[in-house]
PDB file of C-alpha atoms (C1' of nucleotides) in Angstrom:
ATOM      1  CA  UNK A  14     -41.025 -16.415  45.428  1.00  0.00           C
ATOM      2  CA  UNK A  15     -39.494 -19.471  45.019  1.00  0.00           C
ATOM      3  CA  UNK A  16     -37.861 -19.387  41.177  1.00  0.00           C
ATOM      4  CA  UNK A  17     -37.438 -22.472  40.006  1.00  0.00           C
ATOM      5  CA  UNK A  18     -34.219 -22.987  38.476  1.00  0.00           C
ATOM      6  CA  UNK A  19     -33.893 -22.785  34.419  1.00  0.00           C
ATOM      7  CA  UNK A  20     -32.509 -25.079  32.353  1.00  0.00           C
ATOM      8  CA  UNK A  21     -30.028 -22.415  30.543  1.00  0.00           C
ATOM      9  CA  UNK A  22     -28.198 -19.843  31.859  1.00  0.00           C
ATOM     10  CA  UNK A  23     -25.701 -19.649  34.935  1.00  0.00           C
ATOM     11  CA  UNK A  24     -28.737 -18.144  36.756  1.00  0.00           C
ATOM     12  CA  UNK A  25     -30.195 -21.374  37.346  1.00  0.00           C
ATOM     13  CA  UNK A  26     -27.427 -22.044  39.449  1.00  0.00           C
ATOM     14  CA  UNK A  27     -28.570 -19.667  42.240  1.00  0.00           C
ATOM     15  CA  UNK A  28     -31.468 -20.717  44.667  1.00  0.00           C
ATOM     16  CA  UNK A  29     -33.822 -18.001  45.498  1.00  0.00           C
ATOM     17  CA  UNK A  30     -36.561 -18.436  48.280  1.00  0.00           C
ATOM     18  CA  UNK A  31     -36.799 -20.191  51.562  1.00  0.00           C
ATOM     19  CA  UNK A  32     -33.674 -21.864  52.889  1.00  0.00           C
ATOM     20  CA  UNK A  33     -33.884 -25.812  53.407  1.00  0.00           C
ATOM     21  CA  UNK A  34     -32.436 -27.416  56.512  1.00  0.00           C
ATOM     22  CA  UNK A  35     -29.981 -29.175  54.575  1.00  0.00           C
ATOM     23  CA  UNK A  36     -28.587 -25.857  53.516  1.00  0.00           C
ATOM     24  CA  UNK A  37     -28.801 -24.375  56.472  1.00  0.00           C
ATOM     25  CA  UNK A  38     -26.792 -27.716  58.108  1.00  0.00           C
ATOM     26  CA  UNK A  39     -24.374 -27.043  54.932  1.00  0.00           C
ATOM     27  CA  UNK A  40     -24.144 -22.929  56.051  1.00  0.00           C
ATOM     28  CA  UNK A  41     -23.246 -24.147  59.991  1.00  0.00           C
ATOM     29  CA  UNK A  42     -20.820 -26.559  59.429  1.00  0.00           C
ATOM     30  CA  UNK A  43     -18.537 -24.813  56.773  1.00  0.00           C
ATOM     31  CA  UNK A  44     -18.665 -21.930  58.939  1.00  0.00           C
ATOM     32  CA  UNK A  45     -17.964 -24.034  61.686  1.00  0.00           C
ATOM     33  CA  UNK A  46     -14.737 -25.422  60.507  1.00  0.00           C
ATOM     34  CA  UNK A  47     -13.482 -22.304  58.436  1.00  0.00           C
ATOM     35  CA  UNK A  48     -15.563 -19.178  59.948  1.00  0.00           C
ATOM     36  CA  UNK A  49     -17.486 -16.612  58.285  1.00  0.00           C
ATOM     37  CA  UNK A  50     -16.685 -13.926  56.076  1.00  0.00           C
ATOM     38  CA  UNK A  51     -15.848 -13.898  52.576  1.00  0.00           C
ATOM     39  CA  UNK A  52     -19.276 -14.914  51.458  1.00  0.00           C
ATOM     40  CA  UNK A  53     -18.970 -15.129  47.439  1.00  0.00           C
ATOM     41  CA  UNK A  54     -16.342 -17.822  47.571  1.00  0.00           C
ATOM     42  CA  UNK A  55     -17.466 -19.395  50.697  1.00  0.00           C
ATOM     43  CA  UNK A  56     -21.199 -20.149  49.014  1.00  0.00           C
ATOM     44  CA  UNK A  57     -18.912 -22.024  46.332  1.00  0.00           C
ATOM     45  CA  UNK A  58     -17.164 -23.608  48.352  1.00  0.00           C
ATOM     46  CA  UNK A  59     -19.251 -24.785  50.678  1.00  0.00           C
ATOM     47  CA  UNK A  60     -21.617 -25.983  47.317  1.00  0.00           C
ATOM     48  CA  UNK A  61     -24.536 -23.583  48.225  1.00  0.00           C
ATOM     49  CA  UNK A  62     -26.534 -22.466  45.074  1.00  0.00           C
ATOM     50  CA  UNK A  63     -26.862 -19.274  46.988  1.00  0.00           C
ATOM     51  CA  UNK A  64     -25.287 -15.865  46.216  1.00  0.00           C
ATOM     52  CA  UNK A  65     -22.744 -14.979  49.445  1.00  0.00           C
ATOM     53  CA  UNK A  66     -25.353 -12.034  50.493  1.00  0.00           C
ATOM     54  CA  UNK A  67     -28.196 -14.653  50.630  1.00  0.00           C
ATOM     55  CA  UNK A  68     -25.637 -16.766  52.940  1.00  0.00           C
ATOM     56  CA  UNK A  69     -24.139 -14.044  54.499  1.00  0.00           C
ATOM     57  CA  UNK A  70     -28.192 -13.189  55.580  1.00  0.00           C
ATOM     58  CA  UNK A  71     -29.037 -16.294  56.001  1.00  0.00           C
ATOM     59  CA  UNK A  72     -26.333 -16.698  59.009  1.00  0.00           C
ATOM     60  CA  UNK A  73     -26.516 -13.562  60.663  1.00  0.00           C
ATOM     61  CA  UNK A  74     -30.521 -13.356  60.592  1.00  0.00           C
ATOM     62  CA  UNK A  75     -31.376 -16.911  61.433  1.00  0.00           C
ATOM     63  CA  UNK A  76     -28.485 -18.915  62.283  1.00  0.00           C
ATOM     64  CA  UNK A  77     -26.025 -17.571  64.274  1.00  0.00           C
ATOM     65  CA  UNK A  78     -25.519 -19.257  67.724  1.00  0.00           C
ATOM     66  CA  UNK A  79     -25.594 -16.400  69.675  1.00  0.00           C
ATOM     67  CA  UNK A  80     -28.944 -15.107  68.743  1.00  0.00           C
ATOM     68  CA  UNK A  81     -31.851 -14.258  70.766  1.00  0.00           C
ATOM     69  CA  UNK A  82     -34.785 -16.262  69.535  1.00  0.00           C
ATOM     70  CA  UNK A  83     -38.578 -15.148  70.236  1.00  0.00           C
ATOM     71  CA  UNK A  84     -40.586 -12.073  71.400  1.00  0.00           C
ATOM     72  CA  UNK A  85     -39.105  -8.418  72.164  1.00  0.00           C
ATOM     73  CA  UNK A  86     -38.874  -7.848  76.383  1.00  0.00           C
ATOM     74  CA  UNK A  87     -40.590  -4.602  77.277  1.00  0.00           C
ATOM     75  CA  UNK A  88     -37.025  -3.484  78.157  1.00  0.00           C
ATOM     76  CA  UNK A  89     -35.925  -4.082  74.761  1.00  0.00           C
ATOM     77  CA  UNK A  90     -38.390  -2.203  73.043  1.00  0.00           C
ATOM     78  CA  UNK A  91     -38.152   0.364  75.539  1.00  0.00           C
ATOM     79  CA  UNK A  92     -34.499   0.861  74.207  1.00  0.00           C
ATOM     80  CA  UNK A  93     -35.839   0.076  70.891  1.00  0.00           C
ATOM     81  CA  UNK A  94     -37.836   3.101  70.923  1.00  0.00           C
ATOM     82  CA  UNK A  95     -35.106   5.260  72.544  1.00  0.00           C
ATOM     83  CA  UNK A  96     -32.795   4.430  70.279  1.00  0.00           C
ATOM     84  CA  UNK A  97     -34.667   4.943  67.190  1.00  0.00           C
ATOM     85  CA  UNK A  98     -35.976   8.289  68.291  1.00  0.00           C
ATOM     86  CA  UNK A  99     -32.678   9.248  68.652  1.00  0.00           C
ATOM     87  CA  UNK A 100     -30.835   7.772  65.631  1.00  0.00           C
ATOM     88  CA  UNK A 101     -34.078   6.612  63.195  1.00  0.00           C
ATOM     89  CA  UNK A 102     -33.624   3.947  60.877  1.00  0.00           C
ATOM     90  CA  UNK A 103     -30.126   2.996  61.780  1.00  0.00           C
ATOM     91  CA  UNK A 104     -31.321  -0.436  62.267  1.00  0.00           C
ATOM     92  CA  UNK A 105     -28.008  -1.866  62.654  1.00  0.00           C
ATOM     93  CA  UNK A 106     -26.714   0.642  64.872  1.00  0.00           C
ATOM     94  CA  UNK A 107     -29.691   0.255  66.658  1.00  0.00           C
ATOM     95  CA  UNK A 108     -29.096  -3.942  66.730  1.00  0.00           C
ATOM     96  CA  UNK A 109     -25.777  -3.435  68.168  1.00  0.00           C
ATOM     97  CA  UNK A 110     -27.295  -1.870  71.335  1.00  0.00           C
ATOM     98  CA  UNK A 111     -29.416  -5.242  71.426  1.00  0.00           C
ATOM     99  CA  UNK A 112     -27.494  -7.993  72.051  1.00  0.00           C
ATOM    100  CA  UNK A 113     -28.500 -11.413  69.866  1.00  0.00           C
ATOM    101  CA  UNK A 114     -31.145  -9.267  67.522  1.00  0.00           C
ATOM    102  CA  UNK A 115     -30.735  -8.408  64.673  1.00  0.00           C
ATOM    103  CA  UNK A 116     -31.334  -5.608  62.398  1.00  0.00           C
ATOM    104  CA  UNK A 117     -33.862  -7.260  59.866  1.00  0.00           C
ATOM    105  CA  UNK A 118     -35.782  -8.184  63.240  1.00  0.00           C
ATOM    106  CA  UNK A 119     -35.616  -4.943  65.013  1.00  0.00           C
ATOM    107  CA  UNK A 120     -36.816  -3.370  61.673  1.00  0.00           C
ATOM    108  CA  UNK A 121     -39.783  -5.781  61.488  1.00  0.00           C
ATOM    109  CA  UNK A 122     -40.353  -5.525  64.830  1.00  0.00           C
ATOM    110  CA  UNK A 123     -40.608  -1.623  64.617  1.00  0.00           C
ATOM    111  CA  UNK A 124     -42.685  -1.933  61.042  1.00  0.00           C
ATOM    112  CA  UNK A 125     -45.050  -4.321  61.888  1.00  0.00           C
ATOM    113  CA  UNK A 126     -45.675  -3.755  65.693  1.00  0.00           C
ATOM    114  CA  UNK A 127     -44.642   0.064  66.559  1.00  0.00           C
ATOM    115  CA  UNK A 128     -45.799   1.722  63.607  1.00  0.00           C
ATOM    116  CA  UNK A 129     -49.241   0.142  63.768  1.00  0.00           C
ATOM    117  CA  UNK A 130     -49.424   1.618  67.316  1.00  0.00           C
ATOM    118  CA  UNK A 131     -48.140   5.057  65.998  1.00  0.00           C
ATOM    119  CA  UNK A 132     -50.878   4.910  62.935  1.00  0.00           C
ATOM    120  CA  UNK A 133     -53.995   4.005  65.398  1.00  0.00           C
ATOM    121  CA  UNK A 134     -52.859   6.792  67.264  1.00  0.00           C
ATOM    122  CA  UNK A 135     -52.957   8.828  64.285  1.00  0.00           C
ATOM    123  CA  UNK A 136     -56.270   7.893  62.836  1.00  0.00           C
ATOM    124  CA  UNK A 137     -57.672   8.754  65.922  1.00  0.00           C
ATOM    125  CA  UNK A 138     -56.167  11.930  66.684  1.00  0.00           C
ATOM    126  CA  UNK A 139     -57.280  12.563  63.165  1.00  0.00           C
ATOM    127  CA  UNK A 140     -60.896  11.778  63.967  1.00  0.00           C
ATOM    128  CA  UNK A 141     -60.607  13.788  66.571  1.00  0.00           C
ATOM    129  CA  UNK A 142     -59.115  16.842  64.424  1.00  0.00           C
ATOM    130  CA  UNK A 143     -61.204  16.267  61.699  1.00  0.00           C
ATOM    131  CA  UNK A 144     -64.401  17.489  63.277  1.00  0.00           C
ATOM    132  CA  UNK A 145     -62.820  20.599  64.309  1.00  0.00           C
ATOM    133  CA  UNK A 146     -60.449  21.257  61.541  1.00  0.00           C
ATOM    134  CA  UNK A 147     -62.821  20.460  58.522  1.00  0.00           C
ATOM    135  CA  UNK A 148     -63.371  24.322  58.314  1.00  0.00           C
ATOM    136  CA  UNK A 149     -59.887  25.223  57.945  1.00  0.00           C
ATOM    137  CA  UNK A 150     -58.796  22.496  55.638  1.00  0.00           C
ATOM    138  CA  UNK A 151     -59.372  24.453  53.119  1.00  0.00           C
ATOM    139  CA  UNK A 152     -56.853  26.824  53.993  1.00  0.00           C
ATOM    140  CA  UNK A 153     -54.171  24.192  54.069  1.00  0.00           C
ATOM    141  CA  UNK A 154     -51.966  22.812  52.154  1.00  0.00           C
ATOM    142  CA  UNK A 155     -51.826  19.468  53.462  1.00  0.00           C
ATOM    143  CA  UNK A 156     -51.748  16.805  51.087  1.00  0.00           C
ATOM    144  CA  UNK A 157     -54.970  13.799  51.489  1.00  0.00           C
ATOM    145  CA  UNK A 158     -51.993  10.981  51.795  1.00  0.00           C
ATOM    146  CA  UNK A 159     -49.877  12.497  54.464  1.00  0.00           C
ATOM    147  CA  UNK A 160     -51.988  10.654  57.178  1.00  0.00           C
ATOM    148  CA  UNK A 161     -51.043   7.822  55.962  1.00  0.00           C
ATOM    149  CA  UNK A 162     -47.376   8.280  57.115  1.00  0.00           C
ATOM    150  CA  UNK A 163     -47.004   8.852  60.612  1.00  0.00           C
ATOM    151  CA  UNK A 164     -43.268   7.373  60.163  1.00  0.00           C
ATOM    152  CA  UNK A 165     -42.023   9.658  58.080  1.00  0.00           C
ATOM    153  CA  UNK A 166     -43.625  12.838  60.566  1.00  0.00           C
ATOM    154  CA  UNK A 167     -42.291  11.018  63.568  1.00  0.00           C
ATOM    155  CA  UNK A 168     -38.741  10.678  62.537  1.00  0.00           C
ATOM    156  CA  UNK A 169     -37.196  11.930  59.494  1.00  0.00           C
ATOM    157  CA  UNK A 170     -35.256  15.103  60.338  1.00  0.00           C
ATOM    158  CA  UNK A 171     -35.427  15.044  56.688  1.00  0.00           C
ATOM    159  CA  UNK A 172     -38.984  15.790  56.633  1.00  0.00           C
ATOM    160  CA  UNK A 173     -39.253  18.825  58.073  1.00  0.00           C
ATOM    161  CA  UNK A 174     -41.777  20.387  55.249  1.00  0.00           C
ATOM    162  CA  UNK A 175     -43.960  18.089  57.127  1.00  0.00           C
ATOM    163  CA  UNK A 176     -43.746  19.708  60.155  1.00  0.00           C
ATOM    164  CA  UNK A 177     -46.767  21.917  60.066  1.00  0.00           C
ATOM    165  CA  UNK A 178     -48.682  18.316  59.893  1.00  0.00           C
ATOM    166  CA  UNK A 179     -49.013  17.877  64.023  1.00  0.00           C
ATOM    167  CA  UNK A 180     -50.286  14.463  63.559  1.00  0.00           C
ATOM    168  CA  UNK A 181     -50.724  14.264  67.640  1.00  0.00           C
ATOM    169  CA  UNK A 182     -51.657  17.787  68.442  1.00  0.00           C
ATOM    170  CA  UNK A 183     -53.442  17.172  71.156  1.00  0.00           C
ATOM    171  CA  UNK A 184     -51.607  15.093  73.264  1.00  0.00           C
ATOM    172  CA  UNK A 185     -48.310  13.531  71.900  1.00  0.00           C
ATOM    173  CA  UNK A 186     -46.388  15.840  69.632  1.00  0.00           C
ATOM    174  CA  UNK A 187     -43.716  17.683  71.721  1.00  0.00           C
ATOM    175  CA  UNK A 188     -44.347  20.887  72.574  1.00  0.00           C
ATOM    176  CA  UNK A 189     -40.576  21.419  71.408  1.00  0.00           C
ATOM    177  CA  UNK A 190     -40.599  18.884  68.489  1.00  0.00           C
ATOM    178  CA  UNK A 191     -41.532  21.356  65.834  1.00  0.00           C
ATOM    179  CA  UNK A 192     -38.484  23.998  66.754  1.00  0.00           C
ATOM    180  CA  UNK A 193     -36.073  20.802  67.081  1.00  0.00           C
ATOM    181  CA  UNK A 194     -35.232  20.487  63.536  1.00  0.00           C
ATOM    182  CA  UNK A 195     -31.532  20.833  64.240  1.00  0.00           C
ATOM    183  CA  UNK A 196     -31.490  17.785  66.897  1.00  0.00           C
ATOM    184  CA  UNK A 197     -30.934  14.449  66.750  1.00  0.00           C
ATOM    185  CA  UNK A 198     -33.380  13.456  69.192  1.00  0.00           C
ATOM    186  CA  UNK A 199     -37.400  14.184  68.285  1.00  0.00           C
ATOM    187  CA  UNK A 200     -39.233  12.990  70.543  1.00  0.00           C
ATOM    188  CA  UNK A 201     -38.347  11.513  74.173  1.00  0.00           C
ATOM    189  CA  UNK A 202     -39.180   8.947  75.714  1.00  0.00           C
ATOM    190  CA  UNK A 203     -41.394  10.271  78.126  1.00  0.00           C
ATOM    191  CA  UNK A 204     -43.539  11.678  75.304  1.00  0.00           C
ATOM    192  CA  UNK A 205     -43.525   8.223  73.471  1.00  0.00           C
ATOM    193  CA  UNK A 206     -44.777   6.609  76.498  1.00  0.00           C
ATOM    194  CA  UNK A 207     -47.539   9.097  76.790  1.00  0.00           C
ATOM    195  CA  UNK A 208     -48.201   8.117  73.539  1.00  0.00           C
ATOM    196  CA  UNK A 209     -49.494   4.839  74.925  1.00  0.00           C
ATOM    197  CA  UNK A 210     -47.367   2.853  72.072  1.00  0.00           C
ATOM    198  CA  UNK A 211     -46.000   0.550  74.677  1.00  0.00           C
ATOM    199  CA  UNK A 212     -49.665  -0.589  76.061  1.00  0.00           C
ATOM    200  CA  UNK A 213     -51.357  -1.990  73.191  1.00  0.00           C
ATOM    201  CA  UNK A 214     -50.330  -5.726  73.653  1.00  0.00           C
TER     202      UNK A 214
ATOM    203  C1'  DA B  11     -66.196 -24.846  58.347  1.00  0.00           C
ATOM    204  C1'  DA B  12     -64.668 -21.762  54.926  1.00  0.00           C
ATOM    205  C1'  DG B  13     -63.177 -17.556  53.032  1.00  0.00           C
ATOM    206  C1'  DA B  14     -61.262 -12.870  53.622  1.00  0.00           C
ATOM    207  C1'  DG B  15     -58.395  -9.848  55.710  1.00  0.00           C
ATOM    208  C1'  DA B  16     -54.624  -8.766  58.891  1.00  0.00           C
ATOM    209  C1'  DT B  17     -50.273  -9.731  60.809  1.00  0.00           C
ATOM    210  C1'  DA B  18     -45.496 -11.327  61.403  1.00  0.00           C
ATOM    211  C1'  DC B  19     -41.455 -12.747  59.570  1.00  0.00           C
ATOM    212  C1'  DA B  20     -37.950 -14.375  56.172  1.00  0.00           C
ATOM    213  C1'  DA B  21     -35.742 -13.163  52.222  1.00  0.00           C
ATOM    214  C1'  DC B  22     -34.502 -10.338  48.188  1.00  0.00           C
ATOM    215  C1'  DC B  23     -33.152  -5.986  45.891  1.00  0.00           C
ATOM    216  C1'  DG B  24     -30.721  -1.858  45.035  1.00  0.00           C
ATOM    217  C1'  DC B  25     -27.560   1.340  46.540  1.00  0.00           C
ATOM    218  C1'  DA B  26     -23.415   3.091  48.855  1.00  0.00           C
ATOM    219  C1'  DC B  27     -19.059   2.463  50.622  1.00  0.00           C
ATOM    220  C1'  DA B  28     -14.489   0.340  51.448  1.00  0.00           C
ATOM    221  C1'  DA B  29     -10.670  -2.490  50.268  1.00  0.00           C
ATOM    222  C1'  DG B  30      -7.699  -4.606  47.032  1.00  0.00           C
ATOM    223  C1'  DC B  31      -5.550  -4.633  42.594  1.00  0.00           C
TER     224       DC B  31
ATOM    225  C1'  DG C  29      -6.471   7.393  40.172  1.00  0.00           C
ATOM    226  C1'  DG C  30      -9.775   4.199  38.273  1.00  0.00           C
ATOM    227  C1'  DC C  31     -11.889  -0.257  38.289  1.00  0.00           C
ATOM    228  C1'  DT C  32     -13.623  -4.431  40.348  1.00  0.00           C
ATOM    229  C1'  DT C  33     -15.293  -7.041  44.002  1.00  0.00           C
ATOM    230  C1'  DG C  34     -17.132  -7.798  48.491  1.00  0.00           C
ATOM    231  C1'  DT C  35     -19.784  -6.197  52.273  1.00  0.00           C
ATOM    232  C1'  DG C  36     -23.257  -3.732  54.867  1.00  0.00           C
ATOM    233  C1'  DC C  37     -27.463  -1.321  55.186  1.00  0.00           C
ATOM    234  C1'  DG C  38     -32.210   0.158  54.579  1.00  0.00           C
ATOM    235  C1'  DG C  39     -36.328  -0.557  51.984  1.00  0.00           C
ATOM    236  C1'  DT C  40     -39.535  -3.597  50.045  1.00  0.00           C
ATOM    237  C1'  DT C  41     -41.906  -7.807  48.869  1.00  0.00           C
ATOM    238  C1'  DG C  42     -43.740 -12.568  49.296  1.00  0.00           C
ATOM    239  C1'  DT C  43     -45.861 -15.873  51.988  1.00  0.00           C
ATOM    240  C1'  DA C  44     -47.222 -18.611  56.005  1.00  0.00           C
ATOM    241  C1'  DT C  45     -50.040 -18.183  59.857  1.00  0.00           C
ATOM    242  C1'  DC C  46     -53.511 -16.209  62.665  1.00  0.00           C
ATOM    243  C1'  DT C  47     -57.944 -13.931  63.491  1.00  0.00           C
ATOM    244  C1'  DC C  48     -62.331 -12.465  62.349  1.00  0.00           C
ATOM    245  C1'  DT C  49     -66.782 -12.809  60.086  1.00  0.00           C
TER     246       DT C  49
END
DNA sequence: AAGAGATACAACCGCACAAGC
DNA sequence: GGCTTGTGCGGTTGTATCTCT
């Protein structure tokens, strides 16, 4: 990831990769004595080989001081949950309801930890349709991959030619979720609970 | 103990939008 | 009104670490 810098070319004045302690010292203290915000000049001037988005991530990701370091309470990815069946992946909108995370977390967080949950719970409900449906399959038009996306059926109101998919029908899709397709919010929370996301770990 | 696979997280990329000129 | 620049956002990728076999 890392690109090592070139010995031509004004690229090789921009870093790439992992941020060193020394420029994250050099991020803090020039933002300490002259504040954030206008991140292209203030990587110059500060004498970071970084672009200003880089340092501009770099702070509000990492180092801000008024971040919330380490794991996700229940609460918060109660409201997490709530807040993403009712707005989807408006991760910063979502952020703002969680004071000291941020977006980039709250989308990992959801990526790596929720949608795991939400794709066990698919493969199973899938076992469990697939002895009963492998009659009618033929008679579908369900593409092999869509299985394989259980984000995209939970949450996209843009998705709605998926809606036929009923990746939980047995116990977690809404009984109204199908007919909601002109509502922001898909499923609630009641029905994501009884989806047993929130008992895994 | 070592290798393979899975997981979590940091960082980059591309796009869209807003503000300034 | 059009162009340029800066910023913000969501998606994706790379890699370090952990877990399993």
């Amino acid at each position: 990831m890392d690109k090592k810098p070139c010995n031509s070319s004004q690229d090789a004045e921009v870093r790439k990769g992992p941020w060193t302690m020394e420029e994250d010292l050099i991020l803090i203290n020039y933002i300490a004595n002259h504040g954030e915000g206008v991140w292209n000049s203030l990587a110059k001037s500060a004498g970071l080989k970084r672009t200003g988005k880089s340092c501009r991530l770099r702070w509000l990701n990492y180092l801000r001081p008024d971040l919330r370091r380490g794991n996700i309470t229940p609460e918060e990815q109660l409201l997490i949950m709530e807040l993403h069946a009712k707005w989807g992946n408006r991760w910063s909108k979502i952020a703002k309801h969680l004071p000291g995370r941020t977006d980039n977390e709250i989308k990992n967080y959801w990526r790596t930890r929720i949608q795991k949950h939400m794709k066990q719970a698919d493969q199973n409900n899938f076992q469990q349709q697939s002895s009963s449906q492998i009659t009618d399959q033929a008679s579908t038009s369900q593409a092999p991959g869509m299985i394989h996306e259980p984000m995209e059926i939970y949450s996209s109101p843009s998705n709605q030619g998926h809606q036929n998919l009923e990746p939980f029908p047995n116990t977690c899709l809404p009984s109204t979720a199908i007919d909601q397709s002109s509502c922001d919010n898909y499923w609630s929370m009641e029905e994501l609970w009884s989806m047993q996301l929130l008992n895994g770990d």
